[in-house]
Short mmCIF file of C-alpha atoms and ligand atoms in Angstrom, two decimals:
data_model
loop_
_atom_site.label_atom_id
_atom_site.label_comp_id
_atom_site.label_asym_id
_atom_site.label_seq_id
_atom_site.Cartn_x
_atom_site.Cartn_y
_atom_site.Cartn_z
CA MET A 1 -98.76 94.93 -116.08
CA ASN A 2 -97.34 98.63 -114.51
CA LYS A 3 -100.37 98.98 -112.36
CA LEU A 4 -99.56 94.99 -110.92
CA LEU A 5 -96.07 96.01 -110.32
CA SER A 6 -96.74 99.13 -108.32
CA LEU A 7 -98.99 97.16 -106.48
CA GLY A 8 -96.34 94.34 -105.61
CA GLN A 9 -93.99 97.41 -104.75
CA ALA A 10 -97.03 98.66 -102.37
CA LEU A 11 -96.96 95.26 -100.78
CA MET A 12 -93.09 94.84 -100.58
CA VAL A 13 -93.17 98.54 -98.52
CA MET A 14 -95.55 97.67 -96.35
CA LEU A 15 -93.62 94.00 -95.74
CA LEU A 16 -90.67 95.78 -94.84
CA LEU A 17 -92.48 97.94 -92.51
CA PHE A 18 -93.84 95.08 -90.77
CA SER A 19 -90.76 93.53 -90.47
CA CYS A 20 -89.32 96.81 -88.68
CA LYS A 21 -92.16 96.45 -86.36
CA THR A 22 -91.74 95.94 -82.72
CA PRO A 23 -93.09 92.25 -81.36
CA THR A 24 -96.38 92.00 -80.06
CA PRO A 25 -96.58 91.27 -76.45
CA LYS A 26 -98.25 87.93 -76.23
CA ASP A 27 -98.90 85.30 -73.64
CA LEU A 28 -97.75 81.79 -74.14
CA GLY A 29 -99.37 80.48 -71.12
CA LYS A 30 -102.56 81.51 -72.67
CA GLU A 31 -102.53 79.79 -76.14
CA ILE A 32 -104.88 76.71 -76.65
CA LEU A 33 -102.84 73.61 -77.08
CA ILE A 34 -104.03 70.09 -77.58
CA PRO A 35 -102.65 67.46 -76.33
CA GLN A 36 -101.19 69.91 -73.38
CA PRO A 37 -97.83 70.01 -73.16
CA THR A 38 -95.73 68.77 -70.67
CA LYS A 39 -93.89 71.72 -69.64
CA LEU A 40 -94.48 75.66 -70.43
CA ILE A 41 -92.66 78.61 -69.87
CA ALA A 42 -94.22 82.21 -71.03
CA THR A 43 -91.72 85.15 -72.01
CA GLY A 44 -94.11 87.59 -72.65
CA SER A 45 -93.26 88.74 -76.59
CA SER A 46 -93.37 87.01 -79.93
CA PHE A 47 -91.92 85.94 -82.95
CA ASP A 48 -93.38 87.18 -86.48
CA TRP A 49 -93.51 84.54 -89.23
CA THR A 50 -93.32 87.07 -92.13
CA ALA A 51 -92.81 86.41 -95.86
CA LYS A 52 -89.02 86.67 -95.55
CA THR A 53 -88.87 84.11 -92.62
CA LYS A 54 -86.41 80.97 -93.36
CA ILE A 55 -86.63 77.65 -92.17
CA TYR A 56 -83.25 76.17 -91.30
CA VAL A 57 -82.00 72.36 -91.28
CA GLU A 58 -78.79 70.86 -90.78
CA GLU A 59 -77.06 70.19 -93.96
CA GLY A 60 -77.50 66.56 -95.07
CA ARG A 61 -80.72 66.12 -92.96
CA GLU A 62 -83.14 65.30 -96.02
CA ASP A 63 -85.63 64.20 -93.16
CA SER A 64 -85.66 67.25 -91.43
CA LYS A 65 -85.87 68.92 -95.19
CA GLY A 66 -89.40 67.07 -95.53
CA VAL A 67 -90.75 68.44 -92.08
CA ALA A 68 -89.74 71.85 -93.04
CA ASN A 69 -91.01 71.32 -96.60
CA TYR A 70 -94.21 69.88 -94.87
CA ILE A 71 -95.02 73.22 -92.54
CA ALA A 72 -93.91 75.55 -95.23
CA ASP A 73 -96.41 73.85 -97.80
CA LEU A 74 -99.21 73.68 -94.94
CA ILE A 75 -98.97 77.47 -94.13
CA ALA A 76 -98.47 78.57 -97.88
CA PRO A 77 -102.67 78.81 -98.94
CA SER A 78 -103.63 81.03 -95.89
CA THR A 79 -100.56 83.27 -95.28
CA GLY A 80 -99.46 83.39 -99.50
CA TYR A 81 -95.84 82.73 -98.42
CA ILE A 82 -93.23 80.80 -100.13
CA THR A 83 -91.16 79.85 -97.25
CA GLU A 84 -87.77 79.10 -98.14
CA VAL A 85 -85.77 75.96 -96.78
CA GLU A 86 -82.14 75.96 -95.98
CA SER A 87 -79.39 73.32 -95.12
CA THR A 88 -77.03 75.16 -93.17
CA THR A 89 -74.13 73.95 -90.64
CA ASN A 90 -75.49 75.80 -87.32
CA PRO A 91 -79.59 76.55 -88.29
CA ALA A 92 -80.01 77.80 -84.68
CA SER A 93 -77.70 80.84 -85.00
CA LYS A 94 -79.64 81.68 -87.62
CA LYS A 95 -82.62 84.42 -87.46
CA GLY A 96 -85.83 82.27 -88.35
CA ILE A 97 -86.89 79.16 -87.90
CA ALA A 98 -84.31 76.02 -87.08
CA LEU A 99 -85.12 72.35 -86.99
CA VAL A 100 -82.52 70.58 -85.30
CA ILE A 101 -81.58 67.09 -84.32
CA SER A 102 -79.40 67.44 -81.22
CA GLU A 103 -79.26 63.36 -80.41
CA ASN A 104 -80.35 64.02 -76.57
CA GLU A 105 -81.72 60.28 -75.58
CA SER A 106 -84.20 62.44 -73.14
CA PHE A 107 -86.06 63.81 -75.84
CA GLY A 108 -87.27 60.14 -76.61
CA ASN A 109 -88.56 59.25 -80.37
CA GLU A 110 -91.05 61.91 -80.31
CA GLY A 111 -90.00 64.57 -77.87
CA TYR A 112 -88.77 67.70 -78.49
CA LYS A 113 -88.15 71.28 -77.07
CA LEU A 114 -89.35 74.26 -78.76
CA THR A 115 -87.77 77.78 -77.77
CA ILE A 116 -89.31 80.84 -79.37
CA ASP A 117 -87.97 84.43 -79.07
CA GLU A 118 -88.47 87.73 -81.16
CA LYS A 119 -85.75 86.58 -83.48
CA ARG A 120 -85.87 82.87 -83.49
CA VAL A 121 -87.97 79.49 -83.17
CA VAL A 122 -85.93 77.09 -82.61
CA VAL A 123 -86.92 73.16 -82.39
CA GLU A 124 -84.55 70.70 -81.22
CA ALA A 125 -85.37 66.56 -80.82
CA ASN A 126 -83.71 63.28 -80.80
CA LYS A 127 -85.43 62.01 -83.75
CA THR A 128 -87.34 63.64 -87.20
CA ALA A 129 -90.48 62.38 -85.24
CA GLY A 130 -90.26 64.93 -82.05
CA LEU A 131 -89.40 67.53 -84.97
CA PHE A 132 -92.98 66.58 -86.87
CA ARG A 133 -95.04 66.75 -83.37
CA ALA A 134 -93.35 70.43 -82.55
CA VAL A 135 -94.23 71.41 -85.71
CA GLN A 136 -97.94 70.56 -84.83
CA THR A 137 -97.33 72.54 -81.61
CA ILE A 138 -95.93 75.78 -83.89
CA ARG A 139 -99.27 75.33 -86.02
CA GLN A 140 -101.72 75.31 -83.00
CA LEU A 141 -99.63 78.49 -82.02
CA LEU A 142 -100.28 80.34 -84.99
CA PRO A 143 -104.02 81.90 -85.58
CA ALA A 144 -106.73 79.52 -86.21
CA LYS A 145 -106.89 80.98 -89.89
CA ILE A 146 -103.53 79.78 -90.71
CA GLU A 147 -105.52 76.44 -91.52
CA SER A 148 -107.54 78.17 -94.43
CA ASP A 149 -107.22 77.31 -97.84
CA THR A 150 -107.59 80.79 -99.08
CA LEU A 151 -105.46 84.38 -98.64
CA GLN A 152 -105.63 85.68 -94.97
CA ALA A 153 -104.44 88.69 -93.45
CA GLY A 154 -101.59 88.37 -90.99
CA PRO A 155 -99.81 88.92 -88.88
CA TRP A 156 -98.62 85.23 -88.25
CA GLU A 157 -96.91 85.67 -84.85
CA LEU A 158 -96.06 83.06 -82.32
CA ALA A 159 -95.68 83.70 -78.68
CA SER A 160 -92.61 83.53 -77.13
CA GLY A 161 -91.00 81.19 -74.59
CA THR A 162 -89.98 77.33 -74.28
CA ILE A 163 -92.18 74.33 -74.57
CA GLU A 164 -90.62 70.69 -73.57
CA ASP A 165 -92.81 67.97 -74.47
CA GLN A 166 -93.05 64.38 -74.97
CA PRO A 167 -95.32 61.52 -74.69
CA ASN A 168 -96.84 59.60 -71.97
CA TYR A 169 -97.61 56.60 -74.31
CA GLU A 170 -95.58 55.09 -77.30
CA PHE A 171 -98.91 54.36 -79.01
CA ARG A 172 -101.44 57.11 -79.57
CA GLY A 173 -103.93 55.51 -82.44
CA ALA A 174 -107.13 55.49 -84.32
CA MET A 175 -108.53 52.80 -86.44
CA LEU A 176 -110.52 52.92 -89.38
CA ASP A 177 -113.33 50.41 -90.53
CA VAL A 178 -112.71 50.10 -94.32
CA VAL A 179 -114.84 47.12 -94.83
CA ARG A 180 -118.67 47.61 -93.94
CA HIS A 181 -118.26 50.65 -96.23
CA PHE A 182 -115.17 51.28 -98.06
CA PHE A 183 -113.43 54.78 -97.73
CA ASP A 184 -111.15 55.75 -100.69
CA VAL A 185 -107.25 56.61 -100.60
CA LYS A 186 -108.33 60.57 -100.42
CA ASP A 187 -110.64 59.93 -97.69
CA VAL A 188 -107.91 57.61 -95.54
CA LYS A 189 -105.20 60.39 -96.18
CA ARG A 190 -107.59 63.35 -94.67
CA PHE A 191 -108.31 61.19 -91.73
CA ILE A 192 -104.63 60.40 -91.59
CA ASP A 193 -104.06 64.40 -91.81
CA LEU A 194 -106.32 65.27 -88.92
CA MET A 195 -104.85 62.27 -86.49
CA ALA A 196 -101.50 64.01 -87.73
CA SER A 197 -102.45 67.66 -86.37
CA TYR A 198 -102.85 65.98 -82.59
CA LYS A 199 -99.87 64.28 -82.45
CA MET A 200 -101.28 60.29 -82.81
CA ASN A 201 -98.62 58.15 -84.38
CA VAL A 202 -100.80 55.01 -85.67
CA LEU A 203 -103.23 54.35 -87.73
CA HIS A 204 -104.88 50.82 -87.81
CA LEU A 205 -106.75 49.98 -90.91
CA HIS A 206 -109.54 46.97 -90.44
CA LEU A 207 -108.94 45.87 -93.68
CA THR A 208 -111.03 42.49 -94.22
CA ASP A 209 -114.00 41.26 -92.81
CA ASP A 210 -117.41 39.54 -93.68
CA GLN A 211 -118.53 42.21 -95.87
CA GLY A 212 -115.43 42.76 -97.73
CA TRP A 213 -111.80 41.89 -98.66
CA ARG A 214 -110.19 44.95 -99.38
CA ILE A 215 -106.39 44.91 -99.58
CA GLU A 216 -105.03 43.00 -103.10
CA ILE A 217 -103.45 39.67 -102.36
CA LYS A 218 -101.50 39.06 -105.56
CA SER A 219 -101.47 35.17 -104.98
CA TRP A 220 -105.30 35.08 -104.58
CA PRO A 221 -106.97 37.48 -106.85
CA ASN A 222 -110.59 36.71 -106.29
CA LEU A 223 -110.43 38.04 -102.52
CA THR A 224 -110.61 41.50 -104.05
CA LYS A 225 -112.40 40.61 -107.43
CA HIS A 226 -114.94 38.75 -105.73
CA GLY A 227 -114.52 39.32 -102.31
CA GLY A 228 -114.33 43.08 -102.60
CA SER A 229 -117.25 43.80 -104.74
CA THR A 230 -119.78 44.84 -102.07
CA GLN A 231 -120.11 46.58 -98.68
CA VAL A 232 -122.89 46.66 -96.05
CA GLY A 233 -125.98 47.45 -97.65
CA GLY A 234 -125.33 46.14 -101.22
CA GLY A 235 -123.37 48.84 -102.67
CA LYS A 236 -120.18 48.59 -104.82
CA GLY A 237 -117.49 48.34 -102.19
CA GLY A 238 -113.88 48.23 -103.46
CA PHE A 239 -110.60 47.52 -102.36
CA TYR A 240 -106.93 49.05 -102.23
CA THR A 241 -104.52 47.66 -105.08
CA GLN A 242 -100.99 47.04 -103.19
CA GLU A 243 -99.79 49.90 -104.91
CA GLN A 244 -102.68 51.92 -103.52
CA TYR A 245 -101.92 50.33 -100.03
CA ALA A 246 -98.15 51.76 -100.41
CA GLU A 247 -99.07 54.93 -101.09
CA ILE A 248 -101.03 55.25 -98.20
CA VAL A 249 -98.55 54.18 -96.00
CA LYS A 250 -95.63 56.50 -97.78
CA TYR A 251 -98.60 59.37 -96.87
CA ALA A 252 -98.54 58.20 -93.19
CA GLN A 253 -94.91 57.80 -92.72
CA ASP A 254 -94.45 61.58 -93.84
CA ARG A 255 -96.47 62.26 -90.96
CA TYR A 256 -94.97 59.83 -88.48
CA ILE A 257 -97.70 57.77 -88.12
CA THR A 258 -97.38 53.64 -88.58
CA ILE A 259 -100.22 52.02 -90.60
CA ILE A 260 -101.15 48.48 -89.02
CA PRO A 261 -102.76 46.63 -91.34
CA GLU A 262 -105.74 43.95 -89.94
CA ILE A 263 -106.75 40.69 -91.58
CA ASP A 264 -109.37 39.60 -89.15
CA MET A 265 -109.67 35.66 -88.58
CA PRO A 266 -110.52 32.91 -88.17
CA GLY A 267 -113.89 34.63 -87.78
CA HIS A 268 -115.35 37.81 -89.78
CA THR A 269 -114.09 36.08 -93.06
CA ASN A 270 -117.08 35.71 -94.96
CA ALA A 271 -115.41 37.92 -97.57
CA ALA A 272 -112.84 35.53 -98.15
CA LEU A 273 -115.13 32.50 -97.81
CA ALA A 274 -117.23 33.51 -100.38
CA SER A 275 -114.45 33.87 -102.62
CA TYR A 276 -112.32 30.48 -102.37
CA ALA A 277 -114.45 27.10 -101.87
CA GLU A 278 -111.52 25.58 -100.20
CA LEU A 279 -111.31 27.97 -96.96
CA ASN A 280 -114.51 26.54 -96.35
CA ALA A 281 -115.42 23.20 -94.28
CA ASN A 282 -117.88 22.05 -96.46
CA ASN A 283 -115.64 23.06 -99.82
CA LYS A 284 -118.75 25.30 -100.72
CA VAL A 285 -118.30 28.90 -101.22
CA THR A 286 -120.85 30.97 -99.11
CA GLU A 287 -122.59 34.19 -100.43
CA LEU A 288 -121.78 37.56 -100.08
CA TYR A 289 -122.63 39.38 -97.26
CA THR A 290 -124.08 42.93 -97.12
CA GLY A 291 -125.19 42.67 -93.16
CA THR A 292 -124.09 43.91 -90.16
CA HIS A 293 -124.22 40.78 -88.08
CA VAL A 294 -121.13 39.19 -86.58
CA GLY A 295 -119.89 35.99 -85.20
CA PHE A 296 -121.41 33.54 -88.04
CA SER A 297 -118.21 32.96 -90.20
CA THR A 298 -114.97 30.93 -89.88
CA LEU A 299 -111.87 29.69 -91.92
CA ALA A 300 -111.65 25.78 -91.85
CA THR A 301 -108.92 25.66 -89.18
CA ASP A 302 -108.16 22.09 -89.33
CA LYS A 303 -107.14 22.54 -93.21
CA GLU A 304 -103.66 22.86 -94.57
CA ILE A 305 -104.50 25.20 -97.41
CA THR A 306 -105.74 27.31 -94.74
CA TYR A 307 -102.55 28.29 -93.53
CA GLN A 308 -101.08 28.26 -96.79
CA PHE A 309 -103.65 30.87 -97.43
CA VAL A 310 -102.65 33.06 -94.31
CA ASP A 311 -99.15 32.42 -95.28
CA ASP A 312 -99.43 34.05 -98.74
CA VAL A 313 -101.70 36.76 -97.15
CA ILE A 314 -99.28 37.58 -94.51
CA ARG A 315 -96.43 37.03 -96.53
CA GLU A 316 -97.15 39.73 -99.38
CA LEU A 317 -99.07 42.35 -96.42
CA ALA A 318 -95.68 42.05 -94.61
CA ALA A 319 -93.75 42.91 -97.88
CA ILE A 320 -95.53 46.23 -98.12
CA THR A 321 -95.81 47.21 -94.56
CA PRO A 322 -92.79 48.89 -92.65
CA GLY A 323 -94.04 48.46 -89.40
CA ASP A 324 -93.33 46.24 -86.86
CA TYR A 325 -97.13 44.97 -86.78
CA ILE A 326 -99.51 42.98 -88.03
CA HIS A 327 -103.41 42.72 -86.65
CA ILE A 328 -104.79 39.41 -87.01
CA GLY A 329 -108.37 40.13 -85.91
CA GLY A 330 -109.14 37.23 -83.76
CA ASP A 331 -112.39 38.96 -82.23
CA GLU A 332 -115.83 37.07 -81.93
CA SER A 333 -115.10 33.77 -83.66
CA HIS A 334 -118.00 32.36 -82.27
CA VAL A 335 -118.20 29.33 -84.64
CA THR A 336 -115.00 28.43 -84.20
CA LYS A 337 -114.66 25.29 -81.35
CA LYS A 338 -112.42 27.06 -78.57
CA LYS A 339 -109.85 24.46 -78.98
CA ASP A 340 -109.55 24.79 -83.10
CA TYR A 341 -109.42 29.02 -82.21
CA ILE A 342 -106.25 28.17 -80.27
CA TYR A 343 -104.73 26.25 -82.62
CA PHE A 344 -105.45 28.72 -85.45
CA VAL A 345 -104.20 31.71 -83.33
CA ASN A 346 -100.93 29.75 -82.28
CA ARG A 347 -100.13 28.97 -85.69
CA VAL A 348 -100.71 32.38 -87.23
CA GLN A 349 -98.92 34.02 -84.55
CA LYS A 350 -96.19 31.67 -86.08
CA ILE A 351 -96.53 32.65 -89.49
CA VAL A 352 -96.59 36.16 -88.26
CA THR A 353 -92.75 35.90 -86.71
CA LYS A 354 -91.65 33.74 -89.63
CA HIS A 355 -92.47 37.18 -91.79
CA LYS A 356 -90.58 39.32 -89.20
CA LYS A 357 -93.74 40.75 -88.17
CA LYS A 358 -95.21 41.10 -84.12
CA MET A 359 -98.53 40.24 -84.02
CA ILE A 360 -101.71 42.23 -82.45
CA GLY A 361 -104.86 40.24 -81.65
CA TRP A 362 -107.81 41.73 -79.96
CA ALA A 363 -107.72 40.42 -76.73
CA ASP A 364 -109.58 37.71 -77.16
CA VAL A 365 -106.35 35.77 -78.38
CA ALA A 366 -105.01 35.43 -75.26
CA ALA A 367 -107.00 32.05 -75.22
CA ALA A 368 -103.70 31.12 -76.86
CA GLU A 369 -100.22 31.09 -75.76
CA LEU A 370 -99.07 34.51 -76.66
CA GLU A 371 -95.66 35.49 -77.16
CA GLU A 372 -94.08 38.26 -75.31
CA ASN A 373 -93.56 40.64 -77.84
CA THR A 374 -97.26 40.01 -79.44
CA LEU A 375 -99.96 42.96 -78.20
CA ALA A 376 -103.68 42.15 -76.99
CA GLN A 377 -106.11 44.92 -77.78
CA PHE A 378 -108.79 45.29 -74.81
CA TRP A 379 -111.90 46.34 -76.15
CA GLN A 380 -115.10 44.79 -74.27
CA THR A 381 -116.74 46.17 -71.71
CA LYS A 382 -115.17 43.04 -69.51
CA PRO A 383 -111.56 43.11 -68.78
CA LYS A 384 -111.46 38.99 -68.59
CA ASN A 385 -109.35 38.21 -72.21
CA ALA A 386 -107.16 41.52 -71.44
CA LEU A 387 -106.33 40.07 -67.94
CA LEU A 388 -105.34 36.85 -69.32
CA ALA A 389 -103.15 38.64 -71.68
CA VAL A 390 -101.52 40.61 -68.95
CA LYS A 391 -100.96 37.05 -66.98
CA GLN A 392 -99.00 35.86 -70.03
CA ASN A 393 -96.72 39.42 -69.98
CA VAL A 394 -98.28 40.75 -72.77
CA LYS A 395 -98.40 44.33 -73.15
CA ILE A 396 -101.97 45.85 -73.67
CA ILE A 397 -103.66 48.60 -76.07
CA MET A 398 -106.46 50.15 -74.29
CA SER A 399 -109.66 50.61 -76.54
CA PRO A 400 -112.34 50.28 -73.97
CA ALA A 401 -115.55 50.40 -76.30
CA ASN A 402 -117.67 52.17 -73.79
CA ARG A 403 -114.98 55.09 -73.92
CA THR A 404 -113.00 54.90 -77.06
CA TYR A 405 -114.94 53.54 -79.62
CA LEU A 406 -115.84 56.07 -82.31
CA ASP A 407 -118.58 54.37 -83.73
CA MET A 408 -120.75 54.93 -80.25
CA GLN A 409 -123.13 57.36 -80.65
CA TYR A 410 -123.08 60.65 -78.68
CA ASP A 411 -126.70 60.37 -77.46
CA SER A 412 -130.04 58.65 -78.24
CA ILE A 413 -130.68 60.99 -80.97
CA CYS A 414 -127.32 60.93 -82.71
CA PRO A 415 -127.99 60.29 -86.27
CA LEU A 416 -125.17 57.84 -87.03
CA GLY A 417 -123.56 55.18 -84.96
CA LEU A 418 -124.19 52.47 -82.44
CA HIS A 419 -124.85 51.74 -78.61
CA TRP A 420 -124.25 48.48 -77.62
CA ALA A 421 -121.38 50.07 -75.41
CA GLY A 422 -123.40 52.93 -74.39
CA TYR A 423 -123.49 56.51 -75.45
CA VAL A 424 -119.97 58.15 -75.42
CA ASP A 425 -120.31 61.58 -75.35
CA VAL A 426 -117.33 63.74 -75.34
CA ASP A 427 -116.90 63.82 -71.27
CA GLN A 428 -117.45 60.17 -71.11
CA ALA A 429 -114.65 59.78 -74.12
CA TYR A 430 -112.32 62.18 -72.15
CA ASP A 431 -112.74 61.98 -68.63
CA TRP A 432 -111.29 58.73 -67.76
CA THR A 433 -107.44 57.45 -67.06
CA ILE A 434 -105.82 54.90 -69.05
CA GLU A 435 -103.42 53.60 -66.48
CA SER A 436 -106.52 52.76 -63.80
CA PHE A 437 -109.31 52.25 -65.72
CA VAL A 438 -108.97 48.01 -65.40
CA GLU A 439 -107.69 46.49 -62.02
CA GLY A 440 -104.73 44.73 -62.42
CA ILE A 441 -103.68 46.67 -65.96
CA SER A 442 -101.22 49.41 -65.05
CA LYS A 443 -98.94 51.81 -66.73
CA GLU A 444 -96.41 49.01 -67.33
CA ASN A 445 -98.66 46.76 -68.73
CA ILE A 446 -100.18 49.21 -71.50
CA VAL A 447 -98.31 50.54 -74.55
CA GLY A 448 -101.08 53.17 -75.20
CA ILE A 449 -104.95 53.72 -76.53
CA GLU A 450 -106.43 53.06 -79.66
CA ALA A 451 -109.96 54.80 -81.02
CA PRO A 452 -111.57 52.45 -83.11
CA LEU A 453 -114.43 53.30 -85.71
CA TRP A 454 -116.33 50.71 -87.11
CA ALA A 455 -118.35 51.79 -90.17
CA GLU A 456 -121.46 49.81 -90.38
CA THR A 457 -123.38 53.27 -90.33
CA ILE A 458 -121.01 55.35 -91.81
CA LYS A 459 -120.69 56.13 -95.76
CA THR A 460 -118.63 59.14 -96.22
CA ILE A 461 -115.92 61.34 -94.79
CA ASP A 462 -118.56 63.80 -93.70
CA ASP A 463 -119.75 61.07 -91.54
CA ILE A 464 -116.57 59.88 -90.37
CA GLU A 465 -115.79 63.38 -89.16
CA TYR A 466 -119.25 63.55 -87.48
CA LEU A 467 -117.88 60.93 -85.38
CA VAL A 468 -114.15 61.50 -84.92
CA PHE A 469 -114.69 64.93 -83.85
CA PRO A 470 -114.62 66.32 -81.60
CA ARG A 471 -113.78 63.00 -79.42
CA LEU A 472 -110.57 62.23 -80.95
CA PRO A 473 -108.22 65.23 -79.71
CA GLY A 474 -109.66 64.07 -76.59
CA TYR A 475 -107.92 60.59 -77.36
CA ALA A 476 -104.93 62.50 -78.40
CA GLU A 477 -104.26 64.27 -75.18
CA LEU A 478 -105.10 61.06 -73.06
CA GLY A 479 -102.23 59.30 -74.69
CA TRP A 480 -99.72 62.26 -75.03
CA SER A 481 -100.23 64.25 -72.02
CA LYS A 482 -99.51 63.27 -68.27
CA SER A 483 -102.87 61.76 -66.76
CA GLU A 484 -102.28 64.08 -63.17
CA ASN A 485 -102.70 67.17 -65.15
CA LYS A 486 -106.15 65.86 -66.29
CA ASN A 487 -108.94 67.83 -65.73
CA TRP A 488 -112.64 67.82 -67.88
CA ASP A 489 -113.32 70.97 -66.95
CA GLU A 490 -110.38 72.64 -67.57
CA TYR A 491 -110.07 70.68 -70.69
CA LYS A 492 -113.75 71.53 -72.31
CA ILE A 493 -112.71 75.08 -72.57
CA ARG A 494 -109.66 74.41 -74.55
CA LEU A 495 -111.60 71.68 -76.80
CA GLY A 496 -114.27 74.57 -77.67
CA LYS A 497 -111.57 76.98 -78.56
CA GLN A 498 -110.56 74.60 -81.53
CA LYS A 499 -114.07 75.33 -83.37
CA GLU A 500 -112.49 78.12 -85.25
CA ARG A 501 -109.96 75.31 -86.57
CA PHE A 502 -112.33 73.12 -87.01
CA GLN A 503 -114.10 75.00 -89.25
CA GLN A 504 -111.05 76.16 -90.95
CA LEU A 505 -110.40 73.05 -92.09
CA LYS A 506 -113.82 72.32 -92.70
CA ILE A 507 -114.47 69.40 -90.65
CA ASN A 508 -117.79 68.17 -89.86
CA TYR A 509 -117.59 68.24 -86.24
CA TYR A 510 -120.81 67.31 -83.83
CA GLN A 511 -121.31 70.22 -81.65
CA SER A 512 -121.72 68.52 -78.23
CA PRO A 513 -123.71 70.67 -75.91
CA LEU A 514 -121.15 69.53 -73.44
CA ILE A 515 -118.82 72.50 -75.26
CA PRO A 516 -118.52 76.26 -74.72
CA TRP A 517 -117.54 76.69 -78.14
CA ALA A 518 -115.97 79.53 -78.90
CA ASN A 519 -113.77 81.70 -80.99
CA GLU A 520 -109.71 81.43 -80.45
CA GLU A 521 -109.37 85.12 -79.83
CA ILE A 522 -110.76 86.27 -76.40
CA VAL A 523 -113.29 89.51 -77.22
CA PRO A 524 -113.05 92.01 -74.68
CA VAL A 525 -116.31 92.78 -73.09
CA VAL A 526 -117.03 96.19 -73.77
CA GLU A 527 -119.01 97.93 -70.77
C1 TNX B 601 -117.53 44.91 -82.65
S1 TNX B 601 -114.79 45.51 -81.71
C2 TNX B 601 -116.52 44.50 -83.22
C3 TNX B 601 -117.04 44.66 -84.84
C4 TNX B 601 -118.20 46.03 -84.88
C5 TNX B 601 -117.87 46.32 -83.34
C6 TNX B 601 -119.44 47.50 -83.77
C7 TNX B 601 -114.41 44.20 -82.14
C8 TNX B 601 -113.48 43.56 -82.06
N1 TNX B 601 -115.68 43.42 -83.57
O1 TNX B 601 -116.97 43.71 -85.43
O2 TNX B 601 -117.88 46.04 -85.96
O3 TNX B 601 -118.65 45.80 -82.37
O4 TNX B 601 -119.13 48.69 -82.46
#
């Protein structure tokens, strides 16, 4: 005990010594950030985050406190700090870290200003989401070992200067197919955490398809009981109870990420058709399906029970979905007659609106009459459907398969993924421009970008990570940063320097030979 005390005392002395030391010169301009911020001015010094540093938030701002606790918890394992969060009337006047809501409209919903000097780190934003995005910048300014889950030696210095930053696109997302193979709540939370670290703000969950129904619908219990009981290859599948889904939604909300649930219909519905005879044109249930073909199933679009079913599903889902959108799929309905498909999509759009949500559909839905606040998701290699949507004044989510599909193999020897849209190595994924990709779809027609991960070939979180990394940071940057500054040769160096962070976070990333993988610290060459 005595020995412990004296050790503790010795540590205190060391800490005091540390806190009196002169600040280390550091160049903010040389720090590695993804996505690249809008504006950065370096002032050549640094702020030292010590065991005594506190985070200050304005009184009565529980939301800011949430962000403060998030970063305090995040740095705790590696620093050993128990960072105190304090509410006060004027956080920016304190020495330490201040999170301030400054109600300055010019920051927008997610923009922020980060000012770092030797005594203070001040974050200003118009909305709490902006504080959260700024905290991700702070995280990347700290040494990579900040991400370690074991105690590491400091110092934990942040280069001084000013960063003013806001996203180019309001919608920056990824999609996870939890149907072809089921992923549990823990895996989804890990996915959310990785997205959050690159300032992404939408997670689209593909919840239903031919191979499984993954979200509990209390009024149609057989959907999950039977329809959720298998997956590709015949494994046991699984589903989220509504309570588990709510847990995912809350976890995402705490990271300023909106969950968009997708119920894919009228095609991609074999799991529902296998669970309820009345949804089939011939009133007979189908067999459960564990293969990977697409385009063979359809709801009976001329039966009233189908719309009762859709109404129940959307009603229950809307009640547990705080976000504005519900995705109704609508892709590859190859066995639905065109006129039936149009009739179906028109009716389903009304059902979504009735439940106070806006509709998203894969761009195939542009065959129907779309309402102006509907979004269409461009995915095919040909833009015909997306252009039809634009003609109807509908905005587009850009997910071109040959650029953004996270399930495309990197190259011909990649052990996971498909290649129907081609191989998508890191350069192919990054080196294109959202607003000039399709002639006739320009910036004002686009809400943003989404990178979908289909799960025919992936079974574990390691598989997910292998396909997602290192492509995801690139999509995050395409959505966040201004396209004028995009330069593949410069980006690949920044990406390569994320290596140590990937390692500390234990991400199973693909070591693409296109990337100069290197540690962050530039080791001086000794002659
Ligand atoms: C096409 S993209 C699909 C999915 C498949 C994916 C595989 C889209 C809207 N439909 O059903 O999983 O290709 O890459």
